[in-house]
Short mmCIF file of N, CA and C in Angstrom, two decimals:
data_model
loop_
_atom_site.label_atom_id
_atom_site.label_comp_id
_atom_site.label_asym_id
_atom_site.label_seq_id
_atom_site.Cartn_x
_atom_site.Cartn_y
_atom_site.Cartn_z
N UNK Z 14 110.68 114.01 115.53
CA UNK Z 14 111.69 114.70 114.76
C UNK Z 14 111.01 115.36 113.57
N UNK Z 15 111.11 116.80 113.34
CA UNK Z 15 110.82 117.58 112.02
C UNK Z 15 110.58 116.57 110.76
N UNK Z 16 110.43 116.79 110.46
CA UNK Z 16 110.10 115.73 108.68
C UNK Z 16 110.31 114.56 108.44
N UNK Z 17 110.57 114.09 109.93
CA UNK Z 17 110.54 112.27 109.94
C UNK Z 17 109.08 112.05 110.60
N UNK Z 18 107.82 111.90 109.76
CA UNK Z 18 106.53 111.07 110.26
C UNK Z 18 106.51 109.77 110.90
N UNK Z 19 107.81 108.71 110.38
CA UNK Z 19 107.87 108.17 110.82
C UNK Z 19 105.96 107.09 111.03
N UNK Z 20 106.01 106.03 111.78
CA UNK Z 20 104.54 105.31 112.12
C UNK Z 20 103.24 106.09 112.16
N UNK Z 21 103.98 107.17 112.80
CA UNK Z 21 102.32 107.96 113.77
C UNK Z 21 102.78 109.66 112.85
N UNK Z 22 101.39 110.00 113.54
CA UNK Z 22 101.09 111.11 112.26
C UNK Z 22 102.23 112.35 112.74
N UNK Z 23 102.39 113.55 112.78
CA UNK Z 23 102.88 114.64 112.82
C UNK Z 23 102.16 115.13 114.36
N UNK Z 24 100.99 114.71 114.64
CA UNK Z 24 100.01 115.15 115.64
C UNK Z 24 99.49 113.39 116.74
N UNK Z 25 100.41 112.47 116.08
CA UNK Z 25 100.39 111.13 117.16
C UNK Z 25 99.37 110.41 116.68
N UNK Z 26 98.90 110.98 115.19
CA UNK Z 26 97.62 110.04 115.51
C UNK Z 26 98.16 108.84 114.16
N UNK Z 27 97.48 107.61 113.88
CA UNK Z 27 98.02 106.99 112.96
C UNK Z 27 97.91 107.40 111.94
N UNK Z 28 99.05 106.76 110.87
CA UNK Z 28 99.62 107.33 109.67
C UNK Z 28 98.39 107.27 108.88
N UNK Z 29 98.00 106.19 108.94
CA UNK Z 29 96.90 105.56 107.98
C UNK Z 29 95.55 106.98 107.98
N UNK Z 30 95.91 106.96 108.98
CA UNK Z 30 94.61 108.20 108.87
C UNK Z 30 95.13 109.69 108.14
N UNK Z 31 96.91 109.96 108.36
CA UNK Z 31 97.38 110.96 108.07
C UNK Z 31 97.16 110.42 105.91
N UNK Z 32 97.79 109.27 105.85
CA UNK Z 32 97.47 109.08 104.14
C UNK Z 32 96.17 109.19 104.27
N UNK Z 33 95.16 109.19 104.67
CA UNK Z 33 93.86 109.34 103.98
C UNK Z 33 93.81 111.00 103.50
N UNK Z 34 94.24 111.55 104.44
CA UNK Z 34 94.04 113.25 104.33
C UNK Z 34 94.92 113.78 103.31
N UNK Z 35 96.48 112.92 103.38
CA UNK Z 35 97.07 113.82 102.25
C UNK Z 35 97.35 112.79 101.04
N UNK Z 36 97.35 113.33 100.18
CA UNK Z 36 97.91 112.15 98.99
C UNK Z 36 99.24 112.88 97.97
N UNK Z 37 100.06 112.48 97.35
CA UNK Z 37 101.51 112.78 96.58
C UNK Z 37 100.90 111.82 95.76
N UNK Z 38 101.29 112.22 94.11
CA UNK Z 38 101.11 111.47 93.07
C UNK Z 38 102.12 111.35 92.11
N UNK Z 39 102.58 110.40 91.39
CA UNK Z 39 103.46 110.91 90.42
C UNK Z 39 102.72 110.69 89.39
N UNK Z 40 102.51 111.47 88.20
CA UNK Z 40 101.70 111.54 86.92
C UNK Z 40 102.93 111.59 85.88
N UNK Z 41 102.99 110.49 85.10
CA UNK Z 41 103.64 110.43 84.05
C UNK Z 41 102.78 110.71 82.57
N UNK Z 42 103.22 111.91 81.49
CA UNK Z 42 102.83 111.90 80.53
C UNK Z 42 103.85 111.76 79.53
N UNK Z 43 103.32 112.43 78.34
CA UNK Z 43 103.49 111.78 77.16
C UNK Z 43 104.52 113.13 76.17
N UNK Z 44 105.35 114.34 76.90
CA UNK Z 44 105.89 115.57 76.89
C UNK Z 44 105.73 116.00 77.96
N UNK Z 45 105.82 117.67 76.65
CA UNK Z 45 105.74 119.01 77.88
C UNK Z 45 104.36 118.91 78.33
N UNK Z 46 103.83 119.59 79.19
CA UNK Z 46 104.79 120.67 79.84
C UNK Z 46 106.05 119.83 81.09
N UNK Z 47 106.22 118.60 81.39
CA UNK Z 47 106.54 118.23 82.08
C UNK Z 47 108.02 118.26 82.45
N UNK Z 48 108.89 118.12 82.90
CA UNK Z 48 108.52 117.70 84.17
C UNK Z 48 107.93 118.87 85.68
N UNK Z 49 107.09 118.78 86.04
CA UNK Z 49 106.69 120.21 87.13
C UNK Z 49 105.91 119.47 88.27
N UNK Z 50 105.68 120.24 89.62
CA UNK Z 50 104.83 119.86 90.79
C UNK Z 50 103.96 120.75 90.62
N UNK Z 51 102.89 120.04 91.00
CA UNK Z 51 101.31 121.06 91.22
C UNK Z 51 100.70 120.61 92.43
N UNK Z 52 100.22 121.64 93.56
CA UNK Z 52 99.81 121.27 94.63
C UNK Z 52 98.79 121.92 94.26
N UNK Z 53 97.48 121.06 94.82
CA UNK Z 53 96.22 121.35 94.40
C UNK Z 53 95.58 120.83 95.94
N UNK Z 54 93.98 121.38 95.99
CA UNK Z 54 93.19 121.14 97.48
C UNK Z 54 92.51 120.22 96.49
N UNK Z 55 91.91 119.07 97.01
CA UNK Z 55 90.82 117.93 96.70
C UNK Z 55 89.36 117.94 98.02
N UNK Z 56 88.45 118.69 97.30
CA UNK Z 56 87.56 119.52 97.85
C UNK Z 56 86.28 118.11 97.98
N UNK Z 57 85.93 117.24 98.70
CA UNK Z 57 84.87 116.45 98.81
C UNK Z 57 84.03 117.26 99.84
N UNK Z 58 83.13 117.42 99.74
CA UNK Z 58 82.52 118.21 101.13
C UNK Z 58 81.90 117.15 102.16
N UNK Z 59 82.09 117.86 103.20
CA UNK Z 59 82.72 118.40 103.82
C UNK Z 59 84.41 118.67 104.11
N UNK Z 60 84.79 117.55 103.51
CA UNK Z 60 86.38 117.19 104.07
C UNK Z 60 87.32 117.87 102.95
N UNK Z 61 88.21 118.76 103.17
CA UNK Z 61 88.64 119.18 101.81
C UNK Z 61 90.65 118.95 102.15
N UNK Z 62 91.78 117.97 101.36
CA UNK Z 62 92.95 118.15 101.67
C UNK Z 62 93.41 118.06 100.80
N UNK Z 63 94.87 118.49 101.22
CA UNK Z 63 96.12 118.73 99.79
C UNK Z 63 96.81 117.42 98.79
N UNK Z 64 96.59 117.86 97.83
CA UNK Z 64 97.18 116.55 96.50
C UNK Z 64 98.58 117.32 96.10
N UNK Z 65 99.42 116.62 96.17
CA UNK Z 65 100.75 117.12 95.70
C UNK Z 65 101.17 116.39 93.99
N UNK Z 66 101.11 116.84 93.14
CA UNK Z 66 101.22 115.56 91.94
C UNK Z 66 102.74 116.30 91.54
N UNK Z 67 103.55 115.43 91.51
CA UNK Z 67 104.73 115.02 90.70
C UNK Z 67 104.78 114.92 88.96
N UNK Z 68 105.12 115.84 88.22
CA UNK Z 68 104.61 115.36 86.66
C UNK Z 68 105.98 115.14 86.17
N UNK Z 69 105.99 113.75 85.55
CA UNK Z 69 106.98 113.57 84.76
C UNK Z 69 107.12 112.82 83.45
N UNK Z 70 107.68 113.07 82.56
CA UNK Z 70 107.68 112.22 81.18
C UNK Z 70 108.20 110.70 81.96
N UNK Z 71 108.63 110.21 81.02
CA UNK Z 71 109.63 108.42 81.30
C UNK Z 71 111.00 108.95 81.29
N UNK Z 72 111.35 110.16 80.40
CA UNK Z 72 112.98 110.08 80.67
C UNK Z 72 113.17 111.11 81.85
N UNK Z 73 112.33 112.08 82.19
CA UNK Z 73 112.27 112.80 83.21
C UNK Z 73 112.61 112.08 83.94
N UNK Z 74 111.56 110.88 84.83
CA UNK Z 74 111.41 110.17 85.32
C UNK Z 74 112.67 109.76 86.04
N UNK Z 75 113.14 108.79 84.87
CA UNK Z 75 114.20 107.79 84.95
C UNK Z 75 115.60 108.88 85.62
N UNK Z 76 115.48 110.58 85.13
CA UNK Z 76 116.72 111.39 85.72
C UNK Z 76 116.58 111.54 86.87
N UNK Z 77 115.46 111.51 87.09
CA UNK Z 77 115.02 112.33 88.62
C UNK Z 77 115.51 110.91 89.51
N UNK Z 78 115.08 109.83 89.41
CA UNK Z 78 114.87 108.64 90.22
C UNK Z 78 116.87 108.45 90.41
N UNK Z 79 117.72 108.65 89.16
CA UNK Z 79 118.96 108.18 88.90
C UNK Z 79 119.36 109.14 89.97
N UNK Z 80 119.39 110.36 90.00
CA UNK Z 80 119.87 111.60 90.52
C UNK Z 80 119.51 111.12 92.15
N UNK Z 81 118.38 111.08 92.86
CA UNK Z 81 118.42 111.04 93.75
C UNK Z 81 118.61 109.59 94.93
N UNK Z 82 118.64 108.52 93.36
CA UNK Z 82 119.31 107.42 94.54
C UNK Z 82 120.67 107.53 94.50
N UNK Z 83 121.52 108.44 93.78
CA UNK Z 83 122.85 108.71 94.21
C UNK Z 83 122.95 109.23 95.42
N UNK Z 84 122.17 110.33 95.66
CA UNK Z 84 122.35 111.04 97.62
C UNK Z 84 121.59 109.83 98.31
N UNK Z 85 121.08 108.69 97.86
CA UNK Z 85 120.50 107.73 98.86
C UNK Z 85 119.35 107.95 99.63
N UNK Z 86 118.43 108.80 98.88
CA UNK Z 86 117.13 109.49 98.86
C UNK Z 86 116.16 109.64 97.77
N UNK Z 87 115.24 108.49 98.06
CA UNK Z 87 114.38 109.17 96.40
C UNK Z 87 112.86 108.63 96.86
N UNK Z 88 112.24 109.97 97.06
CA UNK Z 88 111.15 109.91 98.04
C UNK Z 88 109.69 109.23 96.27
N UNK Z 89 110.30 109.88 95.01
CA UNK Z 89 109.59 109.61 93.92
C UNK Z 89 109.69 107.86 93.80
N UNK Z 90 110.62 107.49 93.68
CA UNK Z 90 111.13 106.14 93.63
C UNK Z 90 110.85 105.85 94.73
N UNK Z 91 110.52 105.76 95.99
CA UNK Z 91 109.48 104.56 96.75
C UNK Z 91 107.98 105.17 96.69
N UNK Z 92 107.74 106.32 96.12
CA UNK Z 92 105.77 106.48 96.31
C UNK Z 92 105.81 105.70 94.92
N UNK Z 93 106.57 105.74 94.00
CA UNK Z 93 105.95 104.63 92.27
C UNK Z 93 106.60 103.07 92.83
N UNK Z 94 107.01 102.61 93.97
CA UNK Z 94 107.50 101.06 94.27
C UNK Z 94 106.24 100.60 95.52
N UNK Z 95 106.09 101.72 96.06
CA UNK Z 95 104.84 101.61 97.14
C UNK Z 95 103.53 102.03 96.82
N UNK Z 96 103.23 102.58 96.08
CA UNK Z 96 102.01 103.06 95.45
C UNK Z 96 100.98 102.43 95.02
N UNK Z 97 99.90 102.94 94.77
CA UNK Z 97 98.94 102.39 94.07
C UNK Z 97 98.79 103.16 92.45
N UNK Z 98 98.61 102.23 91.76
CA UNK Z 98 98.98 102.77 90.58
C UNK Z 98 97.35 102.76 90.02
N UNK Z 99 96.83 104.08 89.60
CA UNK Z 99 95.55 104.55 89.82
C UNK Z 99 94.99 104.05 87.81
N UNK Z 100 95.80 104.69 86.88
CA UNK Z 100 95.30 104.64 85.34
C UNK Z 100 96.27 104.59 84.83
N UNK Z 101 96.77 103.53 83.89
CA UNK Z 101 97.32 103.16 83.18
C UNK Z 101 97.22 103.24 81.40
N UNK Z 102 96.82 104.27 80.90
CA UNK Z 102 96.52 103.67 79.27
C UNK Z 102 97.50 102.79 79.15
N UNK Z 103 98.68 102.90 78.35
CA UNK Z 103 99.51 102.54 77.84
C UNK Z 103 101.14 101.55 77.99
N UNK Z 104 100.74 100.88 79.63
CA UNK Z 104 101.47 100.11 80.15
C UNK Z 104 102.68 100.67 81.23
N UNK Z 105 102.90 101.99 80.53
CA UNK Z 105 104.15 103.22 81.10
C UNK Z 105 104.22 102.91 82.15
N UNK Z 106 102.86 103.12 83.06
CA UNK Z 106 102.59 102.92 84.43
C UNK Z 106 103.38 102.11 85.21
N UNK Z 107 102.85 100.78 84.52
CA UNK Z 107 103.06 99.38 85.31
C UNK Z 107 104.92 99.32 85.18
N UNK Z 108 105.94 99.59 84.03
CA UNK Z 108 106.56 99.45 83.88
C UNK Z 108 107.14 100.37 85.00
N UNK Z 109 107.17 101.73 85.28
CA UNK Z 109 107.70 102.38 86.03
C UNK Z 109 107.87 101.82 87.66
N UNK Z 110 106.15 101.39 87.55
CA UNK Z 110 106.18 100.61 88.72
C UNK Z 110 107.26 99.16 89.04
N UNK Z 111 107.12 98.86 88.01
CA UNK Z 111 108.07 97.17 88.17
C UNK Z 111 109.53 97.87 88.23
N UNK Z 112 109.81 98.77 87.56
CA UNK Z 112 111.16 99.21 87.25
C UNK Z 112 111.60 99.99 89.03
N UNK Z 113 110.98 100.89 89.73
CA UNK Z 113 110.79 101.13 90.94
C UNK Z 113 110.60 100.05 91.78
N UNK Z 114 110.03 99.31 92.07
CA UNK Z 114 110.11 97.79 92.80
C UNK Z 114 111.45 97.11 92.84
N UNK Z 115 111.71 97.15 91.23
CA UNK Z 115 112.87 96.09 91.44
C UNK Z 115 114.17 97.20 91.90
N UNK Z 116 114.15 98.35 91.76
CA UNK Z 116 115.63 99.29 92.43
C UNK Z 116 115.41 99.61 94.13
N UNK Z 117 114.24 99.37 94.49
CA UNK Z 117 113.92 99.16 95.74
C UNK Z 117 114.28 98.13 96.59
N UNK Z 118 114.46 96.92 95.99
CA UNK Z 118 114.05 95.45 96.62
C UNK Z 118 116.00 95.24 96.36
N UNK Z 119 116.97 95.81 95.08
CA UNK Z 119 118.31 95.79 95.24
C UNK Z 119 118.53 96.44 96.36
N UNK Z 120 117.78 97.33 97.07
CA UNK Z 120 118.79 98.63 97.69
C UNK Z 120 119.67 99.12 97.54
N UNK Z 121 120.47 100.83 98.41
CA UNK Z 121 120.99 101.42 97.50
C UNK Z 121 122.34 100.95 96.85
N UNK Z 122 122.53 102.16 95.78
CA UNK Z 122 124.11 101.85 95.63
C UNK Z 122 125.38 101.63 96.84
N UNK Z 123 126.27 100.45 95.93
CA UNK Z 123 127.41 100.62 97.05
C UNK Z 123 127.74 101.90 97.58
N UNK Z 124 128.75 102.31 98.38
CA UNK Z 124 129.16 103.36 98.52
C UNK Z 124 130.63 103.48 98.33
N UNK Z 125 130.59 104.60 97.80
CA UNK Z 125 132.27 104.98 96.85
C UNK Z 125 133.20 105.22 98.08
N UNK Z 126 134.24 105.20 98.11
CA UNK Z 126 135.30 105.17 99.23
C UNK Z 126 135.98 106.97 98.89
#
């Protein structure tokens, strides 16, 4: 199915190999310019693939994550609950992460009648 990867890659082969090639990041700073996406190539030679980074402040963050577990979709909120959380100065990180974990592990909202 179109944009469900689902286990196996887009091309059958395993996922694990498809995450090695592509990576999505969410980068939280400290302001502007944020919140924005930047797709960038990550050039190792020979092997060169696409980085998608997510930029968001903490209150950005927290709108974007609120907003889309209302439609019962929030692809940002499981890559910061499933992720590897790469640099941390200032704790932000870890918190986003714990804060994503634990709205993950409730699952979603009831649903309104």
């Amino acid at each position: 199915m179109p944009g469900n990867r689902g286990a196996r890659g887009w091309d059958g082969a395993d996922s694990c190999l498809m995450d090695a090639i592509e990576a999505a990041h969410a980068v939280v700073v400290n302001g502007a310019p944020a919140p924005y996406r930047a797709s960038l190539r990550y050039a190792e030679r020979p092997v060169e693939w696409p980085v998608d980074m997510f930029v968001h402040t903490d209150a950005t963050w927290h709108a974007y994550v609120e907003r889309e577990v209302r439609t019962l979709r929030s692809p940002l909120l499981w890559m910061c609950a499933d992720g590897l959380l790469l640099f941390d100065t200032d704790g932000l990180g870890a918190r986003i992460a714990a804060e994503a974990l634990r709205l993950t592990t409730a699952g979603p909202p009831p649903l309104s009648a």
